[in-house]
XYZ file of C-alpha atoms in Angstrom:
612
model
C 49.875 47.724 85.978
C 49.498 51.577 85.527
C 51.445 51.145 82.245
C 48.576 48.784 80.712
C 45.508 49.015 82.820
C 43.416 52.469 82.638
C 40.082 53.115 84.234
C 37.410 55.461 84.067
C 34.827 56.695 86.556
C 33.912 60.018 85.316
C 31.243 58.582 83.264
C 30.319 54.757 83.330
C 32.616 52.836 85.258
C 35.016 51.093 82.605
C 38.336 49.608 82.493
C 40.922 48.976 79.579
C 43.813 46.633 79.016
C 45.686 48.391 76.384
C 43.128 49.298 73.603
C 40.795 46.363 74.726
C 37.953 47.165 76.929
C 37.586 44.692 79.826
C 34.159 43.079 80.512
C 33.551 44.191 84.291
C 30.520 41.692 85.114
C 27.404 42.531 87.010
C 26.431 46.007 88.251
C 27.465 44.893 91.831
C 30.859 43.564 90.623
C 31.202 47.062 88.824
C 30.447 48.924 91.988
C 33.010 46.983 93.847
C 35.552 48.116 91.452
C 34.258 51.648 91.693
C 34.416 51.847 95.441
C 38.222 50.241 95.266
C 39.025 53.086 92.758
C 37.398 55.854 94.752
C 39.587 54.673 97.710
C 42.636 55.876 95.765
C 44.782 52.858 97.291
C 43.339 53.059 100.801
C 42.327 49.609 101.786
C 38.311 49.028 102.088
C 37.199 46.337 104.493
C 34.487 43.851 103.390
C 32.029 45.831 105.991
C 32.790 49.100 104.207
C 32.157 47.535 100.727
C 28.922 45.979 101.858
C 27.849 49.147 103.083
C 28.583 50.768 99.777
C 27.248 48.223 97.445
C 23.940 47.417 99.397
C 23.367 49.823 102.186
C 21.066 48.374 104.858
C 19.473 45.563 102.752
C 22.604 43.396 102.222
C 22.155 39.662 101.410
C 22.900 37.266 104.307
C 26.174 35.852 102.632
C 27.368 39.398 101.596
C 30.947 38.691 102.878
C 31.279 35.620 100.704
C 29.586 37.448 97.812
C 32.161 40.367 98.197
C 35.054 38.106 97.997
C 33.526 36.467 94.972
C 33.370 39.937 93.220
C 36.980 40.588 94.048
C 38.093 37.534 93.163
C 36.340 37.734 89.594
C 37.757 41.253 89.175
C 41.346 40.197 89.919
C 40.975 37.642 87.171
C 39.490 39.720 84.563
C 41.833 42.587 85.223
C 45.052 40.665 85.332
C 44.582 37.077 84.482
C 48.312 36.434 84.800
C 48.791 38.120 88.147
C 45.365 38.265 89.803
C 46.612 39.326 93.225
C 48.988 41.911 92.122
C 45.961 44.137 90.887
C 43.662 44.001 94.107
C 45.761 43.563 97.096
C 44.499 42.056 100.365
C 45.562 44.250 103.187
C 44.672 43.915 106.749
C 41.529 41.951 106.187
C 40.371 44.456 103.363
C 41.422 45.038 99.845
C 43.382 47.916 98.137
C 43.552 48.949 94.291
C 46.447 51.377 93.509
C 45.521 52.519 89.986
C 47.764 55.052 88.491
C 45.703 55.003 84.982
C 42.388 56.396 86.533
C 40.805 59.499 84.851
C 39.687 60.918 88.330
C 43.462 60.880 89.320
C 44.602 62.739 86.077
C 41.705 65.063 86.547
C 42.613 65.935 90.116
C 46.419 66.332 88.764
C 45.129 68.859 86.211
C 43.297 70.655 88.909
C 46.447 70.932 90.820
C 48.186 72.302 88.029
C 45.706 74.925 87.289
C 46.007 75.908 91.153
C 49.711 76.352 90.637
C 49.265 78.395 87.464
C 46.858 80.856 89.178
C 49.180 81.325 91.994
C 51.843 82.147 89.569
C 49.592 84.590 87.927
C 49.705 82.600 84.507
C 45.821 82.613 83.754
C 46.352 81.233 80.061
C 48.202 78.145 81.620
C 45.386 77.707 84.287
C 42.731 77.706 81.379
C 44.732 74.937 79.587
C 44.979 72.805 82.477
C 41.212 72.944 83.407
C 40.264 72.352 79.631
C 42.427 69.105 79.843
C 40.807 68.322 83.003
C 37.150 68.698 81.666
C 38.140 66.721 78.496
C 38.355 63.609 80.600
C 34.638 63.411 81.504
C 32.316 61.091 79.405
C 28.845 61.465 81.115
C 27.478 61.128 84.497
C 30.130 59.994 86.633
C 29.757 56.235 88.091
C 26.917 55.684 85.504
C 25.721 52.218 86.034
C 26.512 52.181 89.727
C 23.548 52.400 92.254
C 23.130 52.927 95.876
C 23.804 55.884 98.418
C 27.387 55.517 98.326
C 27.618 56.141 94.716
C 25.052 58.848 94.760
C 27.137 60.743 97.298
C 30.281 60.385 95.036
C 28.215 61.203 92.218
C 27.032 64.524 93.830
C 30.641 65.268 94.849
C 32.264 64.419 91.602
C 29.435 66.783 89.827
C 30.246 69.650 92.136
C 34.058 69.292 91.189
C 33.160 69.538 87.486
C 31.051 72.501 87.919
C 33.581 74.356 89.840
C 36.139 73.537 87.199
C 33.989 75.126 84.499
C 33.477 78.059 86.665
C 37.272 78.341 87.350
C 37.976 77.845 83.493
C 35.611 80.557 82.916
C 37.329 82.817 85.494
C 40.876 82.112 83.774
C 39.497 82.773 80.396
C 38.101 86.062 81.736
C 41.609 87.030 83.057
C 43.137 85.977 79.695
C 40.798 88.284 78.009
C 38.749 85.598 76.436
C 35.195 86.846 77.284
C 33.317 85.295 74.691
C 34.516 81.826 75.426
C 33.979 82.292 79.216
C 30.356 83.414 78.463
C 29.899 79.962 76.502
C 31.307 77.993 79.336
C 29.390 79.644 81.895
C 26.082 78.872 79.898
C 26.520 75.209 80.587
C 26.687 75.559 84.371
C 23.739 78.021 84.538
C 21.749 75.696 82.379
C 22.338 72.769 84.834
C 22.413 74.708 88.111
C 20.151 77.945 87.447
C 20.291 78.864 91.069
C 24.056 78.704 91.419
C 25.366 82.341 92.029
C 29.217 82.225 91.057
C 28.580 81.592 87.300
C 26.073 84.339 87.291
C 28.807 86.592 88.913
C 31.457 85.665 86.474
C 29.203 86.094 83.412
C 28.358 89.560 84.541
C 32.069 90.320 84.595
C 32.686 88.555 81.371
C 29.903 90.816 79.539
C 31.134 93.938 81.552
C 34.846 93.429 80.268
C 33.208 92.906 76.678
C 31.675 96.494 76.831
C 28.185 95.140 77.416
C 27.325 96.834 80.748
C 23.527 96.610 80.097
C 23.667 92.870 79.477
C 25.775 92.291 82.439
C 23.130 94.195 84.831
C 20.353 92.167 82.945
C 21.928 89.066 84.439
C 21.590 90.343 87.943
C 18.017 91.176 87.083
C 17.384 87.697 85.923
C 18.894 85.755 88.808
C 17.157 88.236 91.082
C 13.726 87.418 89.902
C 14.661 83.697 89.704
C 15.884 83.623 93.408
C 12.858 85.458 94.504
C 10.387 83.250 92.604
C 12.071 79.868 93.403
C 13.277 80.575 97.039
C 12.249 83.892 98.359
C 15.803 85.004 98.480
C 17.894 87.841 97.496
C 21.028 87.532 95.712
C 24.030 86.748 97.852
C 26.753 89.452 98.818
C 29.114 88.444 96.198
C 26.437 88.996 93.311
C 25.258 92.300 95.023
C 28.841 93.646 95.024
C 29.317 92.819 91.538
C 26.252 94.635 90.371
C 27.306 97.722 92.676
C 30.932 97.875 90.892
C 29.507 97.606 87.507
C 27.027 100.423 88.258
C 29.801 102.408 89.813
C 32.036 101.596 86.541
C 34.707 100.534 89.092
C 38.173 100.947 87.489
C 39.373 97.612 89.074
C 36.877 95.568 87.112
C 38.700 96.315 83.837
C 40.743 93.394 82.454
C 43.585 93.246 80.045
C 43.530 95.988 77.471
C 41.123 95.115 74.608
C 42.768 94.509 71.307
C 42.870 97.280 68.815
C 41.398 97.119 65.391
C 44.859 96.965 64.130
C 45.612 94.089 66.060
C 42.606 92.001 64.373
C 44.702 90.458 61.978
C 46.596 88.332 64.724
C 43.362 87.752 66.754
C 42.643 83.975 66.172
C 39.378 82.993 67.901
C 38.679 79.573 68.959
C 34.924 79.432 69.785
C 33.682 75.970 68.784
C 31.936 74.492 71.568
C 33.572 71.256 72.927
C 33.235 68.037 71.042
C 31.015 65.372 72.121
C 33.024 62.536 73.599
C 30.537 59.880 72.537
C 30.006 60.954 68.995
C 29.140 58.050 66.633
C 28.372 57.630 63.166
C 27.386 60.272 60.499
C 30.448 58.758 58.440
C 28.799 60.082 54.875
C 27.696 63.564 55.941
C 31.057 64.095 57.878
C 32.973 63.220 54.920
C 30.808 65.326 52.619
C 30.944 68.282 54.859
C 34.644 68.088 55.181
C 35.051 67.911 51.301
C 32.715 70.757 50.838
C 34.703 73.028 53.095
C 38.046 72.940 51.444
C 39.060 76.600 51.476
C 38.389 78.448 47.965
C 40.153 81.543 46.755
C 37.498 82.813 44.504
C 34.266 82.087 46.635
C 33.175 81.097 50.305
C 32.252 77.595 50.525
C 28.771 77.369 52.265
C 27.530 73.996 53.791
C 23.998 73.797 55.138
C 22.768 71.049 57.628
C 18.881 70.818 57.803
C 16.840 68.616 60.139
C 14.389 67.996 62.979
C 14.962 69.768 66.162
C 17.311 67.954 68.215
C 18.345 65.667 65.331
C 22.122 66.606 65.958
C 22.856 69.254 63.585
C 24.852 71.418 65.847
C 26.438 68.430 67.346
C 27.676 67.334 63.842
C 28.669 70.981 62.767
C 30.712 71.151 65.859
C 32.339 67.769 65.419
C 33.357 68.520 61.746
C 34.478 71.903 62.974
C 37.013 70.437 65.164
C 38.140 68.026 62.469
C 38.876 70.696 59.868
C 40.028 73.270 62.417
C 43.702 73.005 60.864
C 42.397 74.075 57.693
C 41.425 77.402 59.230
C 44.601 78.559 61.092
C 43.055 82.162 61.368
C 40.428 80.837 63.982
C 37.004 79.446 64.103
C 33.918 81.489 65.113
C 30.493 80.179 66.456
C 27.166 82.047 66.871
C 24.030 80.849 68.076
C 21.811 82.678 65.739
C 18.656 81.763 67.827
C 20.098 83.445 71.063
C 22.472 86.155 69.510
C 21.123 89.526 70.099
C 23.349 91.184 67.267
C 25.328 88.537 65.548
C 27.366 90.672 63.292
C 28.624 92.522 66.476
C 29.445 89.044 67.939
C 31.384 88.158 64.822
C 33.353 91.432 64.777
C 34.252 91.175 68.381
C 35.286 87.554 67.925
C 37.800 88.720 65.307
C 39.289 91.410 67.697
C 37.283 94.450 67.039
C 36.510 96.391 70.184
C 33.213 97.947 70.931
C 34.613 101.311 70.448
C 35.657 100.205 66.968
C 32.074 99.025 65.803
C 30.388 101.344 63.311
C 26.990 102.380 64.244
C 25.231 101.732 60.822
C 24.500 98.044 60.017
C 25.766 98.402 56.416
C 29.109 99.880 57.669
C 29.458 96.909 59.944
C 28.786 94.414 57.092
C 31.443 96.278 55.144
C 34.021 96.016 58.048
C 33.401 92.387 58.481
C 33.888 91.550 54.561
C 37.050 93.730 54.631
C 38.674 92.093 57.857
C 37.870 88.667 56.810
C 38.924 88.727 52.909
C 42.022 86.935 52.564
C 41.700 85.118 56.100
C 41.197 81.432 56.756
C 38.260 81.560 58.973
C 35.731 78.835 59.691
C 32.126 80.546 60.646
C 29.489 78.240 62.216
C 26.160 79.962 62.148
C 23.966 77.743 64.372
C 19.942 77.509 64.212
C 19.487 80.101 61.241
C 15.978 81.157 60.639
C 16.185 82.577 56.966
C 18.529 83.416 54.219
C 18.294 87.300 54.972
C 19.547 86.368 58.622
C 22.523 84.801 56.925
C 23.564 86.646 53.827
C 25.215 89.699 55.865
C 27.149 87.148 57.947
C 28.975 85.622 55.231
C 32.844 86.510 55.211
C 35.022 87.854 52.692
C 36.510 85.693 50.044
C 40.085 84.236 49.875
C 39.959 81.161 52.472
C 37.027 81.496 54.797
C 34.328 78.687 54.835
C 30.809 78.799 56.453
C 28.467 75.977 58.268
C 24.991 76.738 58.587
C 22.402 74.761 60.736
C 18.833 75.150 60.272
C 15.792 73.618 60.952
C 14.603 73.815 57.374
C 16.560 74.552 54.214
C 17.129 78.260 53.490
C 16.374 79.366 49.961
C 18.306 82.199 48.395
C 21.780 81.361 49.387
C 23.970 80.924 46.202
C 26.176 77.893 46.014
C 25.339 76.545 49.370
C 25.529 72.771 49.620
C 22.684 71.288 51.985
C 22.620 67.957 53.820
C 19.584 66.865 55.243
C 20.121 64.947 58.693
C 18.077 62.092 59.854
C 18.278 59.638 62.655
C 21.025 57.415 63.263
C 21.327 53.992 61.547
C 20.505 50.988 63.981
C 23.996 49.804 64.368
C 25.235 53.462 65.376
C 22.354 53.857 67.590
C 23.265 50.495 69.373
C 26.871 51.841 69.475
C 25.660 55.060 71.291
C 23.707 53.166 73.765
C 26.769 50.914 74.469
C 28.825 53.893 75.300
C 25.982 55.456 77.562
C 25.075 52.313 79.587
C 27.887 49.976 78.928
C 28.597 47.182 76.524
C 27.806 44.409 79.417
C 24.293 45.555 79.515
C 23.733 45.949 76.054
C 25.045 42.857 74.261
C 23.192 40.310 76.255
C 19.797 41.980 75.286
C 20.774 42.890 71.772
C 17.232 42.040 70.327
C 15.530 44.174 72.884
C 18.119 46.903 72.275
C 17.528 46.939 68.545
C 13.808 47.252 69.189
C 14.273 50.275 71.504
C 16.372 52.065 68.825
C 13.662 51.467 66.063
C 11.189 52.969 68.187
C 13.351 55.910 68.775
C 13.721 56.133 65.230
C 17.488 56.729 65.622
C 16.970 60.141 66.904
C 20.089 61.161 69.045
C 18.361 63.091 71.687
C 15.911 60.345 72.340
C 18.685 57.764 72.585
C 20.801 60.182 74.903
C 17.730 60.599 77.077
C 16.758 56.787 77.026
C 20.492 55.911 77.700
C 20.773 58.474 80.626
C 17.579 56.997 82.231
C 18.445 53.331 81.935
C 22.076 54.138 83.223
C 20.521 55.719 86.399
C 18.597 52.237 86.902
C 21.385 49.521 86.953
C 18.911 47.112 88.123
C 16.719 47.121 85.168
C 16.987 44.660 82.325
C 16.575 46.130 78.733
C 13.406 44.286 78.631
C 12.255 45.824 81.775
C 13.277 49.370 80.534
C 11.180 48.874 77.570
C 7.894 48.419 79.452
C 8.992 51.093 81.818
C 9.981 53.899 79.177
C 7.472 55.692 77.281
C 5.105 58.546 77.634
C 2.389 58.380 80.011
C -1.128 58.862 79.208
C -2.627 62.366 78.802
C -3.425 63.603 82.252
C -0.713 61.752 84.032
C 0.362 63.826 87.255
C 4.088 63.332 86.320
C 6.098 63.440 83.176
C 9.239 61.487 83.535
C 12.439 63.498 82.936
C 13.433 61.643 79.894
C 10.296 62.449 78.130
C 10.930 66.195 79.216
C 14.477 65.960 77.413
C 13.139 64.223 74.566
C 10.280 66.905 73.934
C 11.995 69.881 74.630
C 13.418 70.566 71.104
C 9.823 69.475 69.619
C 8.112 72.068 71.805
C 10.705 74.738 70.571
C 9.777 73.653 66.814
C 5.820 73.646 67.304
C 6.261 77.310 68.677
C 7.590 78.349 65.288
C 4.549 76.994 63.589
C 1.484 78.854 62.393
C -1.577 78.202 64.264
C -3.004 76.300 61.056
C 0.248 74.226 61.170
C 0.435 73.443 64.835
C -3.085 72.336 64.581
C -2.468 69.888 61.850
C 0.635 68.633 63.321
C -1.263 67.845 66.747
C -4.611 66.419 65.317
C -2.994 64.001 62.586
C -1.359 62.107 65.162
C -4.538 60.684 66.850
C -4.945 58.537 63.757
C -3.622 55.284 64.430
C -1.636 53.268 61.741
C 2.005 53.522 60.321
C 1.214 56.322 57.758
C -1.859 58.442 56.597
C -3.080 59.442 53.127
C -3.719 62.890 51.742
C -7.388 62.353 51.631
C -7.563 60.880 54.993
C -5.563 63.523 56.471
C -8.206 65.981 54.772
C -10.931 64.306 56.702
C -9.187 64.327 59.967
C -8.655 67.944 59.697
C -11.788 68.772 57.932
C -10.346 70.796 55.421
C -10.229 70.868 51.542
C -7.690 68.663 49.840
C -5.487 71.634 48.460
C -5.090 73.296 51.953
C -4.397 69.765 53.617
C -1.672 69.154 50.975
C -0.158 72.468 51.514
C 0.044 72.155 55.359
C 1.431 68.549 55.147
C 4.167 69.622 52.828
C 5.007 72.639 54.988
C 5.407 70.153 58.150
C 7.553 67.891 55.968
C 9.715 71.001 55.222
C 10.106 71.427 58.877
C 10.884 67.780 59.156
C 7.932 67.304 61.795
C 6.450 64.594 59.166
C 8.120 62.171 56.827
C 7.275 61.019 53.270
C 5.416 57.676 53.588
C 4.924 56.907 49.821
C 2.998 59.113 47.127
C 0.728 61.270 48.869
C 1.422 59.466 52.100
C 2.838 60.871 55.491
C 4.078 59.458 58.724
C 5.418 60.561 62.034
C 8.690 59.359 63.720
C 7.208 57.444 66.873
C 8.599 59.986 69.508
C 7.029 62.720 67.374
C 3.734 61.198 67.116
C 3.424 60.546 70.925
C 4.378 64.216 71.647
C 2.048 65.518 69.233
C -0.811 63.581 70.573
C -0.113 64.545 74.039
C -0.376 68.029 72.860
C -3.569 67.389 70.868
C -5.190 66.581 74.329
C -3.528 69.261 75.828
C -4.228 72.057 73.543
C -7.019 71.108 71.444
C -8.681 69.127 74.268
C -10.245 65.767 74.402
C -13.510 66.703 72.362
C -11.667 67.956 69.420
C -9.183 65.073 69.468
C -12.082 62.527 69.560
C -13.887 64.351 66.864
C -10.740 64.303 64.618
C -10.343 60.542 65.368
C -14.185 60.155 64.573
C -13.789 61.926 61.159
C -10.745 59.321 60.577
C -12.747 56.531 61.375
C -15.895 57.581 59.208
C -13.450 58.193 56.473
C -12.200 54.606 56.455
C -15.634 53.242 57.002
C -16.740 55.039 53.654
C -13.783 53.951 51.922
C -14.491 50.137 52.667
C -17.948 50.775 51.552
C -17.126 52.197 48.363
C -14.460 49.294 47.766
C -17.379 46.810 48.498
C -19.730 48.468 46.137
C -16.909 48.556 43.376
C -16.421 44.646 43.833
C-alpha cells in the first residue's frame, strides 16, 4: 500500500493513488481518516473515533455511522482489497500508512537531530528545509472538533519549532541573513514567542549589527510589558547581557573575507508558495526577459495593487530560473531594509569591516564585485527609480526583478508587467487547493460567484479559503451569506477581513490627503462605475483636479478603468474604502458626498428630459 497510496495531513486532509487524488467524502468521513492516520498504526476503538469526531454531541447511531465511514473509506482507498487498507483490530480499526507526509516530516526532524549531535549544522538545515517543504497550509484543514483542534495546535507547534531549529542551524552555518528571514515568519505569527527573538538577536550580532540586535530586545521588552505585563525571560536577558559584554563565545564561524566573495553564492529567495496557480503568461514573459545578457542587465518590473501577488510571482519565477544564475540569488525587501546596498554587499560575502563608508564607494564596490557574475537580484516593494538605480548590478550575466505598487519611471530598458487578479478558472483551482475539491465541485456555481466578487485577488481568495476551511460544516452557499465586511460600527471585524484589508491600509497610508479622501468618498456612490463628471460632483472639486486625482489612483491600482472617463473599484477595495470613509471622514461627510452624487444624477436626468 505504501508504494502507491499517499496521504497528507499537514494541510487539507487529502489522499492519492499514484497521481490521482481520491475523493474522501463528507467532512466527518475525512475526519475519520485523519484520526486513523494520526494514530500511526495504533488501533482506534469506535468510542475513540466517536469522541474525536463528534465530542459530546454524537448521534444516536454513532457506532453504525463510524462503521459506515470506515467501510466507504476502505472502498475508495483500495477498491480491490478494501480490508487490507484499514484493518479491524481488537474491535477497533488501524491504518498503517507509510506514505504519510507527517511520517516523513518526523523522519526529517530525526535526521536533523542526528546531524546536530554530530555537529553538522548544514546537514541539519537541509533536513529541516526538507521537512518544512511538506507543509501545505493549516494542518487538518477541513476537519472540525476538539480533537482536531488539539492536534492542529500540536502540529503547528512542531512546525514553529522546526523553523526556529532551521534558523539556529543556519546561524551555526554562517547563513545569518537566511536565518533572519526564517525567524521573521515565526515572529509575525507568534509575536510573544521568545526563542525566535533570541535567535534573531544572535543572527544580527554575528552579522556585525550589534545595535540592531539590541533593538530587538527593546522591541520584545515593550511588547511583553504592554501585552502581558511581563519582563523578558532569562534566555533573552542572558543574550542581551552577552551582546552588551561582547562575549567572545557568541562569535560564530569566521566571516568570509572580501577576497572570498567570488565563491560566496547566496540563496536568499524566500520559499516558493506550494499552492501557486495560474499566471502562465506573466511567468513565461518574465522568464524570457530574464535571460542573461553580456552587454546589459535585464530588468523586469512587476507592478500592481498591494496584495495582488507581485512578490509571490517574483519569488516563484526566481526559483524557476535559479539554475540560470549559478552565482546566487539575492532578495531585498526595500520597504523594510534599512540600508539595502549594505545588505546586498553582505549577501555576496563582503564583511562589515569591508564596507566602504561613503555611499558612492559602496555603489562602485557593488558594481565591481557583480560584474561578470550570474546573479539574480530581486528588489521587492520598490518606491521609486532613485531607490533602485544604485542597486543594479554590473553587466556580464546578472538580472533584476523589481516589484512595485506602481510603475517606476526613469529606469532604462526595464520590461514592466501589470499584475491583476487571477482568472476565474485559476481562482477556482486555488480554492480547490485551500478547501478541498470535494467541497468546491458540488457547488461550483456558488464558488464562481464568490471568486467573481473577490475579483480574483489572491490575498482575498486566500483569506476566504482559510475561513471556509476552518468551517467544514458550512456549505459554499452558506459561506457566501456569512462572509463579507460587516456594516460600519460593527463591534467585531472578522479575521478574514483584517487579512484582506491589511495591504489596502498600507497602500492608503502612502497616498496624499487629497488622494486618500478621493479614494474613500468615491466609494459611497452606488453603481458598477462612476463617470468623471459624477466623481467631480461627489468630491466637490473642479473637473481638472478630479481627473488628476482619479488618474493618480489608477496609477496606484486602487481604481480601474471602466471606459472612457469612467472609473470603478474592485468590490473588496470598494468595501474597504467605504468603511474608511465612515471611520475617517465621518457619517456626515459620507452622507454629504452621497447627496451630491444623487443630486448630480437628478440634474442629469432633468437635462435629458428637457433635451427630449
